[in-house]
Structure formats: structure tokens, C-alpha cells
Amino acid sequence: MNQHYVDVGHNGIMPQVVVLKVCHELMKNYSYLVVDPSSRQAVIVDPAWQMEKIEQALMYTQASLSGVLITHSHPDHVHLAEPIADEYDCPIWMSKEEIADSGFNARQLVGIDTTPWAVGQMLIEPILTPGHTPGCTCYLMADNLFTGDVLFAEGCGICPDVEAAHAMFASLQVLKNRLRPETRIFPGHSYGTPPGQRLAQLLKENVYLQFADKHSFAAFRLRSGQNVAKMFDFV
Ligand SMILES: [Fe+2]
């Protein structure tokens, strides 16, 4: 049912990534359980829709949940954040920018900046990537990047206006400059490509990574004639 990835990161830590495809009516999301093999501590990224799958993954990996990582505040990414934080008595991490913009609140909410921290021996490096929302954050754990709605295998998240599209362009340049080509990309949704593709592959195939300037990027991202229904045609 679930895919598992174990990779050696550049810092020698090998987090186990359990891919959880979760659904509710027409919504299809990916949540990810990321386990530090040395301590069996884990974090869950963008939990939504199906609590039982998350509980099963925790049992299967014999991991204890240390926290909830949120890429951004849209309902399909925070749906189970509070119930899980209550059940496992752990924090919900979200960027301060996203909290300020969205007004998201929860008893266990902890606002973060881009300072890395460790869960067990697993380093979590937040990368602020605004554009889809003002506080969108990707999380790098060894060579695994969890991108929410910033970067999909086949595209990037929608942007509400030109300013946001310019921010998205800058965010994608940050990722291109910072990440190793071997980095696996774990998005919040898929249009058909399985999660965990290497950045090197996306650099060849993802049209949104091909633009050289923010103006042409924004013109393409905001082009008219896009079928809105198809933009949410996740599988
Ligand atoms: Fe979103």
C-alpha cells in the first residue's frame, strides 16, 4: 500500500519516508511519515483525511511521533494537524509568515523561522518558499524535500497574482540553487507521476523550472485559458 524510500543523505542520516496517499471525496493528497532510524522518532508532513493510514504507518514503522510539519495552511494540508497533535501530544510546526498571513491557530502551534532543528538525529531544514501562499515552506531532511504545493513533479502551485508569481519564481530559483540534483521531491499532490522523483529529472521535464526571468514565468503561470478543474485533477 505505501511506498518506502530510504536514502543516504549528505549528512549520513538515512530517514525513512513512508508515502501516504490520502483521499476525501475528490481531494487527493500526499502526507508523508518521515522516520529517523536511529531513534525511531518521526514527523508527519501535511496530515489530512485518513487518520487510520497515519496510525497504521506509525505502527508499521514502530515509530513515535515527535511533531507535525505543515508546508502551508490550506485546508487539505492542515486537516488532521490538530487532532494528531492532540492524540500524540506533539507540536505543529508552521512558518511564522504563514501563521501571520492565514490566522491559523491551534493549541500546539509553534511558529518557526528557517533555523534548522533535529528530531532524533534527523535534521529538519525549513526553506521559505513563498508564492502559492506568503508563508509556504519546504522541508529538507537529508536528500528529501517536502514541497507541499510549491513544486510538483509536473508543475508548481497556483499563484493568486503577479506579485505572488514573482515570489514563486524566486522560490524555485532558491530550490534550484540550493538542492543537490539527487534530492528526492515529495509534493503534496500528483498529476500522475509518483512522489520521490529526483530533482535532476524535474529540471529536465518540469516546464516551470525552465524560465530565466520572473516576468516570463509570471506570464506563463497566470496565463488565461487554463482549465481550473484540470488544475485540481490530482490522482
Ligand atoms: Fe495549497
PDB file of C-alpha atoms and ligand atoms in Angstrom:
ATOM      1  CA  MET A   1       0.000   0.000   0.000  1.00  0.00           C
ATOM      2  CA  ASN A   2       2.678   2.534   0.911  1.00  0.00           C
ATOM      3  CA  GLN A   3       5.925   3.293  -0.812  1.00  0.00           C
ATOM      4  CA  HIS A   4       9.068   3.487   1.244  1.00  0.00           C
ATOM      5  CA  TYR A   5      12.242   5.341   0.479  1.00  0.00           C
ATOM      6  CA  VAL A   6      15.495   5.030   2.385  1.00  0.00           C
ATOM      7  CA  ASP A   7      18.314   7.203   1.133  1.00  0.00           C
ATOM      8  CA  VAL A   8      21.718   8.116   2.460  1.00  0.00           C
ATOM      9  CA  GLY A   9      21.776  11.858   2.962  1.00  0.00           C
ATOM     10  CA  HIS A  10      24.834  14.035   2.695  1.00  0.00           C
ATOM     11  CA  ASN A  11      24.962  14.222   6.490  1.00  0.00           C
ATOM     12  CA  GLY A  12      24.909  10.433   6.740  1.00  0.00           C
ATOM     13  CA  ILE A  13      21.417  10.202   8.199  1.00  0.00           C
ATOM     14  CA  MET A  14      19.008   7.898   6.417  1.00  0.00           C
ATOM     15  CA  PRO A  15      15.435   8.937   7.091  1.00  0.00           C
ATOM     16  CA  GLN A  16      12.749   6.501   6.057  1.00  0.00           C
ATOM     17  CA  VAL A  17       9.995   8.178   4.062  1.00  0.00           C
ATOM     18  CA  VAL A  18       6.605   6.484   4.100  1.00  0.00           C
ATOM     19  CA  VAL A  19       4.364   7.827   1.340  1.00  0.00           C
ATOM     20  CA  LEU A  20       0.718   8.037   2.383  1.00  0.00           C
ATOM     21  CA  LYS A  21      -1.830   8.691  -0.320  1.00  0.00           C
ATOM     22  CA  VAL A  22      -4.895  10.088   1.409  1.00  0.00           C
ATOM     23  CA  CYS A  23      -8.269  10.913  -0.107  1.00  0.00           C
ATOM     24  CA  HIS A  24     -11.535  12.602   0.744  1.00  0.00           C
ATOM     25  CA  GLU A  25     -14.215  12.725  -1.930  1.00  0.00           C
ATOM     26  CA  LEU A  26     -12.486  14.447  -4.865  1.00  0.00           C
ATOM     27  CA  MET A  27      -9.459  15.581  -2.862  1.00  0.00           C
ATOM     28  CA  LYS A  28      -6.282  13.539  -3.157  1.00  0.00           C
ATOM     29  CA  ASN A  29      -3.236  14.491  -1.144  1.00  0.00           C
ATOM     30  CA  TYR A  30       0.074  13.021  -0.124  1.00  0.00           C
ATOM     31  CA  SER A  31       1.072  13.019   3.524  1.00  0.00           C
ATOM     32  CA  TYR A  32       4.495  11.707   4.493  1.00  0.00           C
ATOM     33  CA  LEU A  33       5.742   9.975   7.615  1.00  0.00           C
ATOM     34  CA  VAL A  34       9.486  10.576   7.958  1.00  0.00           C
ATOM     35  CA  VAL A  35      11.286   8.348  10.449  1.00  0.00           C
ATOM     36  CA  ASP A  36      14.717   8.749  11.996  1.00  0.00           C
ATOM     37  CA  PRO A  37      16.013   5.166  12.047  1.00  0.00           C
ATOM     38  CA  SER A  38      18.394   5.750  14.957  1.00  0.00           C
ATOM     39  CA  SER A  39      15.785   6.978  17.444  1.00  0.00           C
ATOM     40  CA  ARG A  40      12.529   5.791  15.764  1.00  0.00           C
ATOM     41  CA  GLN A  41      11.225   9.325  16.220  1.00  0.00           C
ATOM     42  CA  ALA A  42       9.116  10.571  13.341  1.00  0.00           C
ATOM     43  CA  VAL A  43       7.414  13.615  11.894  1.00  0.00           C
ATOM     44  CA  ILE A  44       4.304  13.719   9.730  1.00  0.00           C
ATOM     45  CA  VAL A  45       4.120  16.203   6.847  1.00  0.00           C
ATOM     46  CA  ASP A  46       0.736  17.783   5.972  1.00  0.00           C
ATOM     47  CA  PRO A  47      -1.547  15.155   7.562  1.00  0.00           C
ATOM     48  CA  ALA A  48      -5.045  15.029   6.085  1.00  0.00           C
ATOM     49  CA  TRP A  49      -8.174  12.990   5.505  1.00  0.00           C
ATOM     50  CA  GLN A  50      -7.311   9.497   6.750  1.00  0.00           C
ATOM     51  CA  MET A  51      -6.131   9.215  10.339  1.00  0.00           C
ATOM     52  CA  GLU A  52      -6.106   5.430  10.144  1.00  0.00           C
ATOM     53  CA  LYS A  53      -3.398   5.419   7.462  1.00  0.00           C
ATOM     54  CA  ILE A  54      -1.149   7.581   9.627  1.00  0.00           C
ATOM     55  CA  GLU A  55      -1.724   5.382  12.661  1.00  0.00           C
ATOM     56  CA  GLN A  56      -1.008   2.266  10.601  1.00  0.00           C
ATOM     57  CA  ALA A  57       2.229   3.793   9.287  1.00  0.00           C
ATOM     58  CA  LEU A  58       3.345   4.619  12.826  1.00  0.00           C
ATOM     59  CA  MET A  59       2.621   1.056  13.928  1.00  0.00           C
ATOM     60  CA  TYR A  60       4.301  -0.428  10.854  1.00  0.00           C
ATOM     61  CA  THR A  61       7.479   1.610  11.373  1.00  0.00           C
ATOM     62  CA  GLN A  62       7.345   1.271  15.183  1.00  0.00           C
ATOM     63  CA  ALA A  63       7.991   5.000  15.375  1.00  0.00           C
ATOM     64  CA  SER A  64       6.849   7.591  17.875  1.00  0.00           C
ATOM     65  CA  LEU A  65       5.511  10.860  16.533  1.00  0.00           C
ATOM     66  CA  SER A  66       7.505  13.925  17.553  1.00  0.00           C
ATOM     67  CA  GLY A  67       5.719  16.603  15.558  1.00  0.00           C
ATOM     68  CA  VAL A  68       3.593  17.763  12.658  1.00  0.00           C
ATOM     69  CA  LEU A  69       5.249  19.689   9.816  1.00  0.00           C
ATOM     70  CA  ILE A  70       2.960  21.960   7.818  1.00  0.00           C
ATOM     71  CA  THR A  71       4.010  23.334   4.431  1.00  0.00           C
ATOM     72  CA  HIS A  72       1.117  25.811   4.268  1.00  0.00           C
ATOM     73  CA  SER A  73      -2.255  26.496   5.783  1.00  0.00           C
ATOM     74  CA  HIS A  74      -4.688  25.375   3.076  1.00  0.00           C
ATOM     75  CA  PRO A  75      -7.358  23.044   4.467  1.00  0.00           C
ATOM     76  CA  ASP A  76      -6.197  19.940   2.616  1.00  0.00           C
ATOM     77  CA  HIS A  77      -2.748  20.286   4.234  1.00  0.00           C
ATOM     78  CA  VAL A  78      -3.760  21.038   7.832  1.00  0.00           C
ATOM     79  CA  HIS A  79      -6.908  18.915   8.074  1.00  0.00           C
ATOM     80  CA  LEU A  80      -5.578  16.462  10.705  1.00  0.00           C
ATOM     81  CA  ALA A  81      -2.861  18.640  12.241  1.00  0.00           C
ATOM     82  CA  GLU A  82      -4.713  19.451  15.429  1.00  0.00           C
ATOM     83  CA  PRO A  83      -6.288  16.018  16.087  1.00  0.00           C
ATOM     84  CA  ILE A  84      -2.902  14.351  15.594  1.00  0.00           C
ATOM     85  CA  ALA A  85      -1.079  16.858  17.781  1.00  0.00           C
ATOM     86  CA  ASP A  86      -3.718  16.224  20.462  1.00  0.00           C
ATOM     87  CA  GLU A  87      -3.515  12.455  20.179  1.00  0.00           C
ATOM     88  CA  TYR A  88       0.285  12.275  20.191  1.00  0.00           C
ATOM     89  CA  ASP A  89       0.888  15.355  22.359  1.00  0.00           C
ATOM     90  CA  CYS A  90       3.322  16.952  19.930  1.00  0.00           C
ATOM     91  CA  PRO A  91       3.875  20.358  18.310  1.00  0.00           C
ATOM     92  CA  ILE A  92       2.572  21.606  14.974  1.00  0.00           C
ATOM     93  CA  TRP A  93       5.345  23.464  13.131  1.00  0.00           C
ATOM     94  CA  MET A  94       4.416  26.167  10.625  1.00  0.00           C
ATOM     95  CA  SER A  95       6.321  29.226   9.416  1.00  0.00           C
ATOM     96  CA  LYS A  96       5.657  32.461  11.259  1.00  0.00           C
ATOM     97  CA  GLU A  97       4.905  34.095   7.904  1.00  0.00           C
ATOM     98  CA  GLU A  98       2.191  31.545   7.142  1.00  0.00           C
ATOM     99  CA  ILE A  99       0.661  31.899  10.600  1.00  0.00           C
ATOM    100  CA  ALA A 100       0.598  35.704  10.287  1.00  0.00           C
ATOM    101  CA  ASP A 101      -0.949  35.591   6.830  1.00  0.00           C
ATOM    102  CA  SER A 102      -3.522  32.850   7.398  1.00  0.00           C
ATOM    103  CA  GLY A 103      -4.504  33.317  11.023  1.00  0.00           C
ATOM    104  CA  PHE A 104      -4.199  29.548  11.505  1.00  0.00           C
ATOM    105  CA  ASN A 105      -4.271  28.686  15.162  1.00  0.00           C
ATOM    106  CA  ALA A 106      -4.051  25.601  17.318  1.00  0.00           C
ATOM    107  CA  ARG A 107      -3.087  24.967  20.910  1.00  0.00           C
ATOM    108  CA  GLN A 108       0.066  23.100  19.877  1.00  0.00           C
ATOM    109  CA  LEU A 109       1.113  25.529  17.133  1.00  0.00           C
ATOM    110  CA  VAL A 110       4.785  26.596  17.093  1.00  0.00           C
ATOM    111  CA  GLY A 111       5.877  29.324  14.696  1.00  0.00           C
ATOM    112  CA  ILE A 112       9.244  28.638  13.076  1.00  0.00           C
ATOM    113  CA  ASP A 113      11.830  30.572  11.091  1.00  0.00           C
ATOM    114  CA  THR A 114      14.457  28.972   8.852  1.00  0.00           C
ATOM    115  CA  THR A 115      16.664  27.782  11.705  1.00  0.00           C
ATOM    116  CA  PRO A 116      17.184  24.017  11.345  1.00  0.00           C
ATOM    117  CA  TRP A 117      16.462  21.683  14.229  1.00  0.00           C
ATOM    118  CA  ALA A 118      16.803  17.968  14.868  1.00  0.00           C
ATOM    119  CA  VAL A 119      14.321  15.199  15.614  1.00  0.00           C
ATOM    120  CA  GLY A 120      16.439  12.358  16.901  1.00  0.00           C
ATOM    121  CA  GLN A 121      19.463  12.553  14.618  1.00  0.00           C
ATOM    122  CA  MET A 122      17.379  13.756  11.686  1.00  0.00           C
ATOM    123  CA  LEU A 123      17.989  17.363  10.720  1.00  0.00           C
ATOM    124  CA  ILE A 124      14.961  19.365   9.544  1.00  0.00           C
ATOM    125  CA  GLU A 125      15.861  22.383   7.409  1.00  0.00           C
ATOM    126  CA  PRO A 126      12.962  24.714   6.589  1.00  0.00           C
ATOM    127  CA  ILE A 127      13.258  26.652   3.326  1.00  0.00           C
ATOM    128  CA  LEU A 128      10.879  29.590   2.989  1.00  0.00           C
ATOM    129  CA  THR A 129       9.320  29.402  -0.490  1.00  0.00           C
ATOM    130  CA  PRO A 130       6.516  31.976  -0.837  1.00  0.00           C
ATOM    131  CA  GLY A 131       4.346  32.252  -3.920  1.00  0.00           C
ATOM    132  CA  HIS A 132       1.479  29.771  -3.600  1.00  0.00           C
ATOM    133  CA  THR A 133       0.926  31.349  -0.177  1.00  0.00           C
ATOM    134  CA  PRO A 134       3.056  34.041   1.518  1.00  0.00           C
ATOM    135  CA  GLY A 135       4.482  31.642   4.102  1.00  0.00           C
ATOM    136  CA  CYS A 136       4.836  28.414   2.122  1.00  0.00           C
ATOM    137  CA  THR A 137       7.708  26.361   3.474  1.00  0.00           C
ATOM    138  CA  CYS A 138       9.547  23.353   2.084  1.00  0.00           C
ATOM    139  CA  TYR A 139      11.305  20.998   4.490  1.00  0.00           C
ATOM    140  CA  LEU A 140      14.629  19.371   3.664  1.00  0.00           C
ATOM    141  CA  MET A 141      15.551  16.200   5.540  1.00  0.00           C
ATOM    142  CA  ALA A 142      18.799  14.710   4.221  1.00  0.00           C
ATOM    143  CA  ASP A 143      18.168  14.472   0.462  1.00  0.00           C
ATOM    144  CA  ASN A 144      14.389  14.516   0.766  1.00  0.00           C
ATOM    145  CA  LEU A 145      12.444  17.727   0.117  1.00  0.00           C
ATOM    146  CA  PHE A 146       8.789  18.021   1.094  1.00  0.00           C
ATOM    147  CA  THR A 147       7.278  20.710  -1.085  1.00  0.00           C
ATOM    148  CA  GLY A 148       3.535  20.893  -0.397  1.00  0.00           C
ATOM    149  CA  ASP A 149       2.026  22.960  -3.216  1.00  0.00           C
ATOM    150  CA  VAL A 150       5.251  24.775  -4.166  1.00  0.00           C
ATOM    151  CA  LEU A 151       6.766  22.237  -6.538  1.00  0.00           C
ATOM    152  CA  PHE A 152       5.035  19.248  -8.111  1.00  0.00           C
ATOM    153  CA  ALA A 153       6.726  16.760 -10.406  1.00  0.00           C
ATOM    154  CA  GLU A 154       4.653  18.116 -13.285  1.00  0.00           C
ATOM    155  CA  GLY A 155       4.368  21.802 -12.370  1.00  0.00           C
ATOM    156  CA  CYS A 156       4.101  24.225  -9.484  1.00  0.00           C
ATOM    157  CA  GLY A 157       1.325  25.557  -7.271  1.00  0.00           C
ATOM    158  CA  ILE A 158      -1.094  28.189  -8.454  1.00  0.00           C
ATOM    159  CA  CYS A 159      -0.347  31.820  -7.637  1.00  0.00           C
ATOM    160  CA  PRO A 160      -3.060  34.392  -6.989  1.00  0.00           C
ATOM    161  CA  ASP A 161      -1.442  37.389  -8.720  1.00  0.00           C
ATOM    162  CA  VAL A 162       1.685  38.754 -10.413  1.00  0.00           C
ATOM    163  CA  GLU A 163       3.432  39.581  -7.144  1.00  0.00           C
ATOM    164  CA  ALA A 164       2.879  36.033  -5.891  1.00  0.00           C
ATOM    165  CA  ALA A 165       4.080  34.588  -9.209  1.00  0.00           C
ATOM    166  CA  HIS A 166       7.277  36.648  -8.952  1.00  0.00           C
ATOM    167  CA  ALA A 167       7.737  35.283  -5.431  1.00  0.00           C
ATOM    168  CA  MET A 168       7.169  31.746  -6.721  1.00  0.00           C
ATOM    169  CA  PHE A 169       9.802  32.265  -9.430  1.00  0.00           C
ATOM    170  CA  ALA A 170      12.309  33.394  -6.784  1.00  0.00           C
ATOM    171  CA  SER A 171      11.406  30.426  -4.571  1.00  0.00           C
ATOM    172  CA  LEU A 172      12.000  27.950  -7.387  1.00  0.00           C
ATOM    173  CA  GLN A 173      15.396  29.559  -8.060  1.00  0.00           C
ATOM    174  CA  VAL A 174      16.254  29.120  -4.376  1.00  0.00           C
ATOM    175  CA  LEU A 175      15.442  25.415  -4.631  1.00  0.00           C
ATOM    176  CA  LYS A 176      17.389  25.003  -7.884  1.00  0.00           C
ATOM    177  CA  ASN A 177      20.439  26.728  -6.409  1.00  0.00           C
ATOM    178  CA  ARG A 178      20.374  25.079  -3.029  1.00  0.00           C
ATOM    179  CA  LEU A 179      19.440  21.452  -3.638  1.00  0.00           C
ATOM    180  CA  ARG A 180      21.570  18.632  -4.921  1.00  0.00           C
ATOM    181  CA  PRO A 181      20.295  17.075  -8.174  1.00  0.00           C
ATOM    182  CA  GLU A 182      19.915  13.782  -6.289  1.00  0.00           C
ATOM    183  CA  THR A 183      17.317  15.333  -3.981  1.00  0.00           C
ATOM    184  CA  ARG A 184      14.018  13.464  -3.973  1.00  0.00           C
ATOM    185  CA  ILE A 185      10.948  15.692  -4.323  1.00  0.00           C
ATOM    186  CA  PHE A 186       7.865  14.768  -2.279  1.00  0.00           C
ATOM    187  CA  PRO A 187       4.938  17.048  -3.263  1.00  0.00           C
ATOM    188  CA  GLY A 188       1.509  17.438  -1.701  1.00  0.00           C
ATOM    189  CA  HIS A 189      -0.218  16.271  -4.882  1.00  0.00           C
ATOM    190  CA  SER A 190       0.477  14.381  -8.083  1.00  0.00           C
ATOM    191  CA  TYR A 191      -0.922  14.646 -11.594  1.00  0.00           C
ATOM    192  CA  GLY A 192       0.274  11.106 -12.284  1.00  0.00           C
ATOM    193  CA  THR A 193       3.993  10.978 -11.508  1.00  0.00           C
ATOM    194  CA  PRO A 194       4.826   9.039  -8.328  1.00  0.00           C
ATOM    195  CA  PRO A 195       6.307  11.089  -5.447  1.00  0.00           C
ATOM    196  CA  GLY A 196      10.026  10.844  -4.830  1.00  0.00           C
ATOM    197  CA  GLN A 197      11.333  11.873  -8.259  1.00  0.00           C
ATOM    198  CA  ARG A 198      14.865  13.266  -8.301  1.00  0.00           C
ATOM    199  CA  LEU A 199      15.293  17.000  -8.792  1.00  0.00           C
ATOM    200  CA  ALA A 200      17.554  16.200 -11.764  1.00  0.00           C
ATOM    201  CA  GLN A 201      14.546  14.662 -13.511  1.00  0.00           C
ATOM    202  CA  LEU A 202      12.319  17.657 -12.771  1.00  0.00           C
ATOM    203  CA  LEU A 203      14.996  20.027 -14.036  1.00  0.00           C
ATOM    204  CA  LYS A 204      14.650  18.317 -17.407  1.00  0.00           C
ATOM    205  CA  GLU A 205      10.879  17.822 -17.522  1.00  0.00           C
ATOM    206  CA  ASN A 206       9.099  20.460 -15.418  1.00  0.00           C
ATOM    207  CA  VAL A 207       8.313  23.480 -17.586  1.00  0.00           C
ATOM    208  CA  TYR A 208       8.119  25.817 -14.564  1.00  0.00           C
ATOM    209  CA  LEU A 209      11.813  25.197 -13.872  1.00  0.00           C
ATOM    210  CA  GLN A 210      12.848  26.346 -17.343  1.00  0.00           C
ATOM    211  CA  PHE A 211      12.159  30.098 -17.114  1.00  0.00           C
ATOM    212  CA  ALA A 212      15.064  32.550 -16.936  1.00  0.00           C
ATOM    213  CA  ASP A 213      13.224  35.617 -15.608  1.00  0.00           C
ATOM    214  CA  LYS A 214      10.294  36.358 -13.335  1.00  0.00           C
ATOM    215  CA  HIS A 215       8.278  38.229 -15.958  1.00  0.00           C
ATOM    216  CA  SER A 216       8.054  35.392 -18.469  1.00  0.00           C
ATOM    217  CA  PHE A 217       7.464  32.973 -15.598  1.00  0.00           C
ATOM    218  CA  ALA A 218       4.583  35.078 -14.242  1.00  0.00           C
ATOM    219  CA  ALA A 219       3.037  35.499 -17.690  1.00  0.00           C
ATOM    220  CA  PHE A 220       3.025  31.721 -18.118  1.00  0.00           C
ATOM    221  CA  ARG A 221       1.883  30.903 -14.582  1.00  0.00           C
ATOM    222  CA  LEU A 222      -1.012  33.374 -14.839  1.00  0.00           C
ATOM    223  CA  ARG A 223      -1.865  32.645 -18.490  1.00  0.00           C
ATOM    224  CA  SER A 224      -5.538  32.639 -19.344  1.00  0.00           C
ATOM    225  CA  GLY A 225      -7.359  29.651 -20.725  1.00  0.00           C
ATOM    226  CA  GLN A 226      -6.219  27.247 -18.030  1.00  0.00           C
ATOM    227  CA  ASN A 227      -8.908  24.790 -17.104  1.00  0.00           C
ATOM    228  CA  VAL A 228      -9.343  25.322 -13.372  1.00  0.00           C
ATOM    229  CA  ALA A 229     -10.925  21.883 -12.961  1.00  0.00           C
ATOM    230  CA  LYS A 230      -7.856  20.310 -14.543  1.00  0.00           C
ATOM    231  CA  MET A 231      -5.560  22.239 -12.203  1.00  0.00           C
ATOM    232  CA  PHE A 232      -7.064  20.201  -9.387  1.00  0.00           C
ATOM    233  CA  ASP A 233      -7.168  16.995 -11.369  1.00  0.00           C
ATOM    234  CA  PHE A 234      -4.956  15.220  -8.871  1.00  0.00           C
ATOM    235  CA  VAL A 235      -4.503  11.472  -8.972  1.00  0.00           C
TER     236      VAL A 235
HETATM  237 FE    FE B   1      -2.430  24.804  -1.368  1.00  0.00          FE
END
